[in-house]
Amino acid sequence: MKVLLLGGTAEARQVAAWSAGEPGVEVVSSLAGRTADARLPEGEVRSGGFGGVDGLVGWLAEHQVNAVVDATHPFASTMTSHAAEAARAAGVPLLVLRRAGWREQVGDRWLWVDSAEEAALALAAVGSRAFLTIGRQGLSRFADAGLWMIARCVDPPNPIPSWCELILDRGPYDLHAELDLLRHHQIDVLVTKDSGGSMTSAKLEAARELGIPVVVIRRPALPSGVAAVETVDQVVDWLRDCRGRQG
């Protein structure tokens, strides 16, 4: 059984690692190619886009793909939408893997918004020194927010923003380092996407400990009718079931 794994996340790398030792399953991991020095999964890897929905439909047919797993970032809504359309058009089963989102705990002061634009508009009423942890895409939406800001990204934005300080770093992050960062820069509001997972959750613990409010951008909705799970084990079960049904 040949599987196209749309990846780039830790969960996608776990699925690829499982497939390396699973008889009868061949996985091709596809990375968007936007991150320099990306962590590569085990097995075959392709990088770059497909050329939209039509290009993906053609790729699935050309490579005789039997199943698609979308394990991209929870905010990679365009890729997920394209995957749903292409899998439907090609008659190939699709499963979306989305890790569980973060949940508020006692002591949290979260403000939920639907977009980076809403987050930028909300900042002035929440604090005066903001820590942006939304990645480089959408960062420009905060250029006119009127606050002192520092932004953390894996790769530098293009162009480099002149309106904020920049930290280039990659998770996982630990609580003590996040506490030191917030204190050192006198941060009084944190901005994040609801990415979920443990690699970057320490900032939320630090904000909770220091009583700092957090502006949280909600995830985009999944396409209608798409099957979705939250764990790698559920993906493994689904792939084994697909292989069994193919005989």
PDB file of N, CA, C and O in Angstrom, residues 62-124:
ATOM      1  N   GLU A  62      -0.440   9.336 -10.781  1.00  0.00           N
ATOM      2  CA  GLU A  62       0.846   8.930 -11.351  1.00  0.00           C
ATOM      3  C   GLU A  62       1.600   7.975 -10.438  1.00  0.00           C
ATOM      4  O   GLU A  62       2.243   7.027 -10.903  1.00  0.00           O
ATOM      5  N   HIS A  63       1.509   8.217  -9.136  1.00  0.00           N
ATOM      6  CA  HIS A  63       2.271   7.400  -8.177  1.00  0.00           C
ATOM      7  C   HIS A  63       1.429   6.292  -7.549  1.00  0.00           C
ATOM      8  O   HIS A  63       1.897   5.616  -6.627  1.00  0.00           O
ATOM      9  N   GLN A  64       0.216   6.114  -8.056  1.00  0.00           N
ATOM     10  CA  GLN A  64      -0.662   5.017  -7.616  1.00  0.00           C
ATOM     11  C   GLN A  64      -0.809   4.980  -6.087  1.00  0.00           C
ATOM     12  O   GLN A  64      -0.622   3.955  -5.436  1.00  0.00           O
ATOM     13  N   VAL A  65      -1.147   6.125  -5.552  1.00  0.00           N
ATOM     14  CA  VAL A  65      -1.306   6.268  -4.103  1.00  0.00           C
ATOM     15  C   VAL A  65      -2.620   5.640  -3.662  1.00  0.00           C
ATOM     16  O   VAL A  65      -3.665   5.845  -4.279  1.00  0.00           O
ATOM     17  N   ASN A  66      -2.560   4.869  -2.561  1.00  0.00           N
ATOM     18  CA  ASN A  66      -3.745   4.178  -2.052  1.00  0.00           C
ATOM     19  C   ASN A  66      -4.414   4.887  -0.878  1.00  0.00           C
ATOM     20  O   ASN A  66      -5.569   4.599  -0.552  1.00  0.00           O
ATOM     21  N   ALA A  67      -3.682   5.778  -0.210  1.00  0.00           N
ATOM     22  CA  ALA A  67      -4.249   6.497   0.935  1.00  0.00           C
ATOM     23  C   ALA A  67      -3.435   7.762   1.171  1.00  0.00           C
ATOM     24  O   ALA A  67      -2.239   7.812   0.887  1.00  0.00           O
ATOM     25  N   VAL A  68      -4.108   8.788   1.728  1.00  0.00           N
ATOM     26  CA  VAL A  68      -3.456  10.055   2.052  1.00  0.00           C
ATOM     27  C   VAL A  68      -3.664  10.350   3.533  1.00  0.00           C
ATOM     28  O   VAL A  68      -4.789  10.249   4.044  1.00  0.00           O
ATOM     29  N   VAL A  69      -2.582  10.711   4.213  1.00  0.00           N
ATOM     30  CA  VAL A  69      -2.659  11.180   5.598  1.00  0.00           C
ATOM     31  C   VAL A  69      -2.170  12.616   5.625  1.00  0.00           C
ATOM     32  O   VAL A  69      -1.036  12.908   5.240  1.00  0.00           O
ATOM     33  N   ASP A  70      -3.030  13.515   6.056  1.00  0.00           N
ATOM     34  CA  ASP A  70      -2.664  14.923   6.200  1.00  0.00           C
ATOM     35  C   ASP A  70      -2.283  15.161   7.652  1.00  0.00           C
ATOM     36  O   ASP A  70      -3.140  15.245   8.528  1.00  0.00           O
ATOM     37  N   ALA A  71      -0.966  15.237   7.901  1.00  0.00           N
ATOM     38  CA  ALA A  71      -0.468  15.509   9.249  1.00  0.00           C
ATOM     39  C   ALA A  71       0.269  16.836   9.267  1.00  0.00           C
ATOM     40  O   ALA A  71       1.287  16.996   9.948  1.00  0.00           O
ATOM     41  N   THR A  72      -0.237  17.798   8.502  1.00  0.00           N
ATOM     42  CA  THR A  72       0.361  19.124   8.468  1.00  0.00           C
ATOM     43  C   THR A  72      -0.015  19.907   9.734  1.00  0.00           C
ATOM     44  O   THR A  72      -0.795  19.440  10.566  1.00  0.00           O
ATOM     45  N   HIS A  73       0.540  21.102   9.843  1.00  0.00           N
ATOM     46  CA  HIS A  73       0.274  21.960  10.997  1.00  0.00           C
ATOM     47  C   HIS A  73      -1.222  22.283  11.067  1.00  0.00           C
ATOM     48  O   HIS A  73      -1.884  22.416  10.025  1.00  0.00           O
ATOM     49  N   PRO A  74      -1.792  22.402  12.271  1.00  0.00           N
ATOM     50  CA  PRO A  74      -3.220  22.711  12.384  1.00  0.00           C
ATOM     51  C   PRO A  74      -3.651  23.988  11.670  1.00  0.00           C
ATOM     52  O   PRO A  74      -4.841  24.172  11.401  1.00  0.00           O
ATOM     53  N   PHE A  75      -2.703  24.885  11.365  1.00  0.00           N
ATOM     54  CA  PHE A  75      -3.049  26.124  10.680  1.00  0.00           C
ATOM     55  C   PHE A  75      -2.697  26.090   9.183  1.00  0.00           C
ATOM     56  O   PHE A  75      -2.810  27.112   8.511  1.00  0.00           O
ATOM     57  N   ALA A  76      -2.319  24.921   8.662  1.00  0.00           N
ATOM     58  CA  ALA A  76      -2.029  24.786   7.230  1.00  0.00           C
ATOM     59  C   ALA A  76      -3.332  24.520   6.484  1.00  0.00           C
ATOM     60  O   ALA A  76      -3.510  23.484   5.837  1.00  0.00           O
ATOM     61  N   SER A  77      -4.255  25.470   6.562  1.00  0.00           N
ATOM     62  CA  SER A  77      -5.618  25.250   6.069  1.00  0.00           C
ATOM     63  C   SER A  77      -5.686  25.103   4.554  1.00  0.00           C
ATOM     64  O   SER A  77      -6.520  24.349   4.035  1.00  0.00           O
ATOM     65  N   THR A  78      -4.829  25.807   3.828  1.00  0.00           N
ATOM     66  CA  THR A  78      -4.866  25.693   2.365  1.00  0.00           C
ATOM     67  C   THR A  78      -4.478  24.293   1.916  1.00  0.00           C
ATOM     68  O   THR A  78      -5.141  23.690   1.061  1.00  0.00           O
ATOM     69  N   MET A  79      -3.414  23.736   2.499  1.00  0.00           N
ATOM     70  CA  MET A  79      -2.987  22.394   2.128  1.00  0.00           C
ATOM     71  C   MET A  79      -4.047  21.367   2.487  1.00  0.00           C
ATOM     72  O   MET A  79      -4.323  20.445   1.719  1.00  0.00           O
ATOM     73  N   THR A  80      -4.655  21.521   3.645  1.00  0.00           N
ATOM     74  CA  THR A  80      -5.700  20.583   4.055  1.00  0.00           C
ATOM     75  C   THR A  80      -6.899  20.652   3.120  1.00  0.00           C
ATOM     76  O   THR A  80      -7.477  19.624   2.742  1.00  0.00           O
ATOM     77  N   SER A  81      -7.284  21.854   2.722  1.00  0.00           N
ATOM     78  CA  SER A  81      -8.385  22.016   1.785  1.00  0.00           C
ATOM     79  C   SER A  81      -8.064  21.363   0.442  1.00  0.00           C
ATOM     80  O   SER A  81      -8.897  20.659  -0.141  1.00  0.00           O
ATOM     81  N   HIS A  82      -6.832  21.589  -0.054  1.00  0.00           N
ATOM     82  CA  HIS A  82      -6.422  20.983  -1.321  1.00  0.00           C
ATOM     83  C   HIS A  82      -6.391  19.463  -1.221  1.00  0.00           C
ATOM     84  O   HIS A  82      -6.798  18.759  -2.154  1.00  0.00           O
ATOM     85  N   ALA A  83      -5.906  18.953  -0.097  1.00  0.00           N
ATOM     86  CA  ALA A  83      -5.838  17.507   0.088  1.00  0.00           C
ATOM     87  C   ALA A  83      -7.230  16.889   0.079  1.00  0.00           C
ATOM     88  O   ALA A  83      -7.449  15.824  -0.529  1.00  0.00           O
ATOM     89  N   ALA A  84      -8.187  17.551   0.733  1.00  0.00           N
ATOM     90  CA  ALA A  84      -9.557  17.033   0.769  1.00  0.00           C
ATOM     91  C   ALA A  84     -10.171  17.004  -0.626  1.00  0.00           C
ATOM     92  O   ALA A  84     -10.791  16.006  -1.034  1.00  0.00           O
ATOM     93  N   GLU A  85      -9.992  18.083  -1.381  1.00  0.00           N
ATOM     94  CA  GLU A  85     -10.542  18.135  -2.743  1.00  0.00           C
ATOM     95  C   GLU A  85      -9.882  17.105  -3.644  1.00  0.00           C
ATOM     96  O   GLU A  85     -10.559  16.412  -4.420  1.00  0.00           O
ATOM     97  N   ALA A  86      -8.560  17.002  -3.560  1.00  0.00           N
ATOM     98  CA  ALA A  86      -7.836  16.086  -4.443  1.00  0.00           C
ATOM     99  C   ALA A  86      -8.143  14.633  -4.122  1.00  0.00           C
ATOM    100  O   ALA A  86      -8.325  13.808  -5.033  1.00  0.00           O
ATOM    101  N   ALA A  87      -8.193  14.286  -2.847  1.00  0.00           N
ATOM    102  CA  ALA A  87      -8.479  12.907  -2.469  1.00  0.00           C
ATOM    103  C   ALA A  87      -9.882  12.518  -2.914  1.00  0.00           C
ATOM    104  O   ALA A  87     -10.108  11.401  -3.409  1.00  0.00           O
ATOM    105  N   ARG A  88     -10.819  13.447  -2.786  1.00  0.00           N
ATOM    106  CA  ARG A  88     -12.191  13.178  -3.224  1.00  0.00           C
ATOM    107  C   ARG A  88     -12.235  12.970  -4.735  1.00  0.00           C
ATOM    108  O   ARG A  88     -12.866  12.029  -5.226  1.00  0.00           O
ATOM    109  N   ALA A  89     -11.537  13.821  -5.473  1.00  0.00           N
ATOM    110  CA  ALA A  89     -11.538  13.719  -6.936  1.00  0.00           C
ATOM    111  C   ALA A  89     -10.845  12.451  -7.415  1.00  0.00           C
ATOM    112  O   ALA A  89     -11.256  11.843  -8.419  1.00  0.00           O
ATOM    113  N   ALA A  90      -9.805  12.037  -6.701  1.00  0.00           N
ATOM    114  CA  ALA A  90      -9.040  10.859  -7.114  1.00  0.00           C
ATOM    115  C   ALA A  90      -9.621   9.563  -6.569  1.00  0.00           C
ATOM    116  O   ALA A  90      -9.156   8.476  -6.941  1.00  0.00           O
ATOM    117  N   GLY A  91     -10.598   9.662  -5.688  1.00  0.00           N
ATOM    118  CA  GLY A  91     -11.180   8.454  -5.100  1.00  0.00           C
ATOM    119  C   GLY A  91     -10.243   7.755  -4.133  1.00  0.00           C
ATOM    120  O   GLY A  91     -10.279   6.530  -3.996  1.00  0.00           O
ATOM    121  N   VAL A  92      -9.401   8.543  -3.452  1.00  0.00           N
ATOM    122  CA  VAL A  92      -8.419   7.997  -2.511  1.00  0.00           C
ATOM    123  C   VAL A  92      -8.841   8.367  -1.089  1.00  0.00           C
ATOM    124  O   VAL A  92      -9.164   9.534  -0.826  1.00  0.00           O
ATOM    125  N   PRO A  93      -8.852   7.415  -0.149  1.00  0.00           N
ATOM    126  CA  PRO A  93      -9.240   7.747   1.227  1.00  0.00           C
ATOM    127  C   PRO A  93      -8.254   8.715   1.879  1.00  0.00           C
ATOM    128  O   PRO A  93      -7.043   8.628   1.657  1.00  0.00           O
ATOM    129  N   LEU A  94      -8.784   9.621   2.688  1.00  0.00           N
ATOM    130  CA  LEU A  94      -7.989  10.648   3.357  1.00  0.00           C
ATOM    131  C   LEU A  94      -8.302  10.645   4.842  1.00  0.00           C
ATOM    132  O   LEU A  94      -9.468  10.565   5.241  1.00  0.00           O
ATOM    133  N   LEU A  95      -7.252  10.750   5.650  1.00  0.00           N
ATOM    134  CA  LEU A  95      -7.405  10.944   7.088  1.00  0.00           C
ATOM    135  C   LEU A  95      -6.569  12.143   7.505  1.00  0.00           C
ATOM    136  O   LEU A  95      -5.411  12.266   7.107  1.00  0.00           O
ATOM    137  N   VAL A  96      -7.160  13.029   8.307  1.00  0.00           N
ATOM    138  CA  VAL A  96      -6.444  14.198   8.822  1.00  0.00           C
ATOM    139  C   VAL A  96      -6.035  13.933  10.260  1.00  0.00           C
ATOM    140  O   VAL A  96      -6.861  13.537  11.094  1.00  0.00           O
ATOM    141  N   LEU A  97      -4.753  14.137  10.550  1.00  0.00           N
ATOM    142  CA  LEU A  97      -4.238  14.028  11.915  1.00  0.00           C
ATOM    143  C   LEU A  97      -4.032  15.427  12.466  1.00  0.00           C
ATOM    144  O   LEU A  97      -3.218  16.192  11.947  1.00  0.00           O
ATOM    145  N   ARG A  98      -4.787  15.772  13.482  1.00  0.00           N
ATOM    146  CA  ARG A  98      -4.648  17.057  14.149  1.00  0.00           C
ATOM    147  C   ARG A  98      -4.495  16.821  15.634  1.00  0.00           C
ATOM    148  O   ARG A  98      -5.432  16.372  16.298  1.00  0.00           O
ATOM    149  N   ARG A  99      -3.326  17.124  16.163  1.00  0.00           N
ATOM    150  CA  ARG A  99      -3.127  16.989  17.605  1.00  0.00           C
ATOM    151  C   ARG A  99      -4.154  17.838  18.353  1.00  0.00           C
ATOM    152  O   ARG A  99      -4.634  18.859  17.836  1.00  0.00           O
ATOM    153  N   ALA A 100      -4.479  17.426  19.559  1.00  0.00           N
ATOM    154  CA  ALA A 100      -5.461  18.167  20.357  1.00  0.00           C
ATOM    155  C   ALA A 100      -4.970  19.584  20.631  1.00  0.00           C
ATOM    156  O   ALA A 100      -3.775  19.826  20.803  1.00  0.00           O
ATOM    157  N   GLY A 101      -5.890  20.512  20.635  1.00  0.00           N
ATOM    158  CA  GLY A 101      -5.551  21.898  20.943  1.00  0.00           C
ATOM    159  C   GLY A 101      -5.295  22.079  22.430  1.00  0.00           C
ATOM    160  O   GLY A 101      -5.546  21.185  23.244  1.00  0.00           O
ATOM    161  N   TRP A 102      -4.760  23.245  22.777  1.00  0.00           N
ATOM    162  CA  TRP A 102      -4.510  23.543  24.182  1.00  0.00           C
ATOM    163  C   TRP A 102      -5.813  23.874  24.904  1.00  0.00           C
ATOM    164  O   TRP A 102      -6.759  24.382  24.293  1.00  0.00           O
ATOM    165  N   ARG A 103      -5.854  23.592  26.190  1.00  0.00           N
ATOM    166  CA  ARG A 103      -7.041  23.872  26.994  1.00  0.00           C
ATOM    167  C   ARG A 103      -6.667  24.780  28.165  1.00  0.00           C
ATOM    168  O   ARG A 103      -5.624  24.598  28.790  1.00  0.00           O
ATOM    169  N   GLU A 104      -7.547  25.721  28.438  1.00  0.00           N
ATOM    170  CA  GLU A 104      -7.311  26.649  29.538  1.00  0.00           C
ATOM    171  C   GLU A 104      -7.288  25.914  30.874  1.00  0.00           C
ATOM    172  O   GLU A 104      -8.051  24.965  31.084  1.00  0.00           O
ATOM    173  N   GLN A 105      -6.430  26.368  31.754  1.00  0.00           N
ATOM    174  CA  GLN A 105      -6.323  25.807  33.086  1.00  0.00           C
ATOM    175  C   GLN A 105      -6.552  26.910  34.124  1.00  0.00           C
ATOM    176  O   GLN A 105      -6.586  28.100  33.786  1.00  0.00           O
ATOM    177  N   VAL A 106      -6.703  26.480  35.352  1.00  0.00           N
ATOM    178  CA  VAL A 106      -6.899  27.450  36.436  1.00  0.00           C
ATOM    179  C   VAL A 106      -5.721  28.414  36.465  1.00  0.00           C
ATOM    180  O   VAL A 106      -4.564  28.001  36.440  1.00  0.00           O
ATOM    181  N   GLY A 107      -6.010  29.690  36.479  1.00  0.00           N
ATOM    182  CA  GLY A 107      -4.974  30.716  36.488  1.00  0.00           C
ATOM    183  C   GLY A 107      -4.691  31.334  35.141  1.00  0.00           C
ATOM    184  O   GLY A 107      -4.030  32.366  35.057  1.00  0.00           O
ATOM    185  N   ASP A 108      -5.197  30.691  34.067  1.00  0.00           N
ATOM    186  CA  ASP A 108      -4.994  31.246  32.725  1.00  0.00           C
ATOM    187  C   ASP A 108      -5.887  32.460  32.508  1.00  0.00           C
ATOM    188  O   ASP A 108      -7.014  32.530  33.013  1.00  0.00           O
ATOM    189  N   ARG A 109      -5.366  33.409  31.703  1.00  0.00           N
ATOM    190  CA  ARG A 109      -6.138  34.594  31.308  1.00  0.00           C
ATOM    191  C   ARG A 109      -6.075  34.665  29.780  1.00  0.00           C
ATOM    192  O   ARG A 109      -5.234  35.353  29.217  1.00  0.00           O
ATOM    193  N   TRP A 110      -6.943  33.906  29.131  1.00  0.00           N
ATOM    194  CA  TRP A 110      -6.905  33.774  27.675  1.00  0.00           C
ATOM    195  C   TRP A 110      -8.004  34.597  27.018  1.00  0.00           C
ATOM    196  O   TRP A 110      -9.142  34.647  27.497  1.00  0.00           O
ATOM    197  N   LEU A 111      -7.648  35.207  25.905  1.00  0.00           N
ATOM    198  CA  LEU A 111      -8.602  35.912  25.059  1.00  0.00           C
ATOM    199  C   LEU A 111      -8.568  35.240  23.693  1.00  0.00           C
ATOM    200  O   LEU A 111      -7.548  35.262  23.011  1.00  0.00           O
ATOM    201  N   TRP A 112      -9.679  34.629  23.288  1.00  0.00           N
ATOM    202  CA  TRP A 112      -9.741  33.904  22.026  1.00  0.00           C
ATOM    203  C   TRP A 112     -10.150  34.837  20.890  1.00  0.00           C
ATOM    204  O   TRP A 112     -11.081  35.628  21.031  1.00  0.00           O
ATOM    205  N   VAL A 113      -9.445  34.720  19.757  1.00  0.00           N
ATOM    206  CA  VAL A 113      -9.772  35.491  18.560  1.00  0.00           C
ATOM    207  C   VAL A 113      -9.731  34.545  17.356  1.00  0.00           C
ATOM    208  O   VAL A 113      -9.236  33.417  17.449  1.00  0.00           O
ATOM    209  N   ASP A 114     -10.243  35.016  16.221  1.00  0.00           N
ATOM    210  CA  ASP A 114     -10.352  34.158  15.042  1.00  0.00           C
ATOM    211  C   ASP A 114      -9.250  34.351  14.015  1.00  0.00           C
ATOM    212  O   ASP A 114      -9.178  33.583  13.049  1.00  0.00           O
ATOM    213  N   SER A 115      -8.395  35.360  14.185  1.00  0.00           N
ATOM    214  CA  SER A 115      -7.389  35.628  13.162  1.00  0.00           C
ATOM    215  C   SER A 115      -6.264  36.484  13.743  1.00  0.00           C
ATOM    216  O   SER A 115      -6.395  37.078  14.828  1.00  0.00           O
ATOM    217  N   ALA A 116      -5.172  36.556  12.990  1.00  0.00           N
ATOM    218  CA  ALA A 116      -4.069  37.433  13.383  1.00  0.00           C
ATOM    219  C   ALA A 116      -4.516  38.887  13.394  1.00  0.00           C
ATOM    220  O   ALA A 116      -4.084  39.674  14.249  1.00  0.00           O
ATOM    221  N   GLU A 117      -5.391  39.262  12.454  1.00  0.00           N
ATOM    222  CA  GLU A 117      -5.899  40.634  12.413  1.00  0.00           C
ATOM    223  C   GLU A 117      -6.654  40.976  13.698  1.00  0.00           C
ATOM    224  O   GLU A 117      -6.470  42.052  14.274  1.00  0.00           O
ATOM    225  N   GLU A 118      -7.497  40.060  14.155  1.00  0.00           N
ATOM    226  CA  GLU A 118      -8.238  40.295  15.400  1.00  0.00           C
ATOM    227  C   GLU A 118      -7.289  40.365  16.586  1.00  0.00           C
ATOM    228  O   GLU A 118      -7.485  41.164  17.512  1.00  0.00           O
ATOM    229  N   ALA A 119      -6.253  39.518  16.578  1.00  0.00           N
ATOM    230  CA  ALA A 119      -5.280  39.539  17.665  1.00  0.00           C
ATOM    231  C   ALA A 119      -4.575  40.887  17.733  1.00  0.00           C
ATOM    232  O   ALA A 119      -4.393  41.454  18.812  1.00  0.00           O
ATOM    233  N   ALA A 120      -4.172  41.414  16.579  1.00  0.00           N
ATOM    234  CA  ALA A 120      -3.487  42.703  16.539  1.00  0.00           C
ATOM    235  C   ALA A 120      -4.383  43.825  17.057  1.00  0.00           C
ATOM    236  O   ALA A 120      -3.920  44.714  17.788  1.00  0.00           O
ATOM    237  N   LEU A 121      -5.653  43.783  16.707  1.00  0.00           N
ATOM    238  CA  LEU A 121      -6.583  44.809  17.162  1.00  0.00           C
ATOM    239  C   LEU A 121      -6.828  44.723  18.663  1.00  0.00           C
ATOM    240  O   LEU A 121      -7.103  45.736  19.320  1.00  0.00           O
ATOM    241  N   ALA A 122      -6.732  43.513  19.216  1.00  0.00           N
ATOM    242  CA  ALA A 122      -7.035  43.320  20.632  1.00  0.00           C
ATOM    243  C   ALA A 122      -5.880  43.715  21.547  1.00  0.00           C
ATOM    244  O   ALA A 122      -6.084  43.967  22.740  1.00  0.00           O
ATOM    245  N   LEU A 123      -4.669  43.801  21.017  1.00  0.00           N
ATOM    246  CA  LEU A 123      -3.486  43.958  21.860  1.00  0.00           C
ATOM    247  C   LEU A 123      -3.488  45.224  22.716  1.00  0.00           C
ATOM    248  O   LEU A 123      -3.142  45.185  23.895  1.00  0.00           O
ATOM    249  N   ALA A 124      -3.838  46.354  22.118  1.00  0.00           N
ATOM    250  CA  ALA A 124      -3.736  47.633  22.822  1.00  0.00           C
ATOM    251  C   ALA A 124      -4.563  47.665  24.103  1.00  0.00           C
ATOM    252  O   ALA A 124      -4.204  48.349  25.061  1.00  0.00           O
TER     253      ALA A 124
END
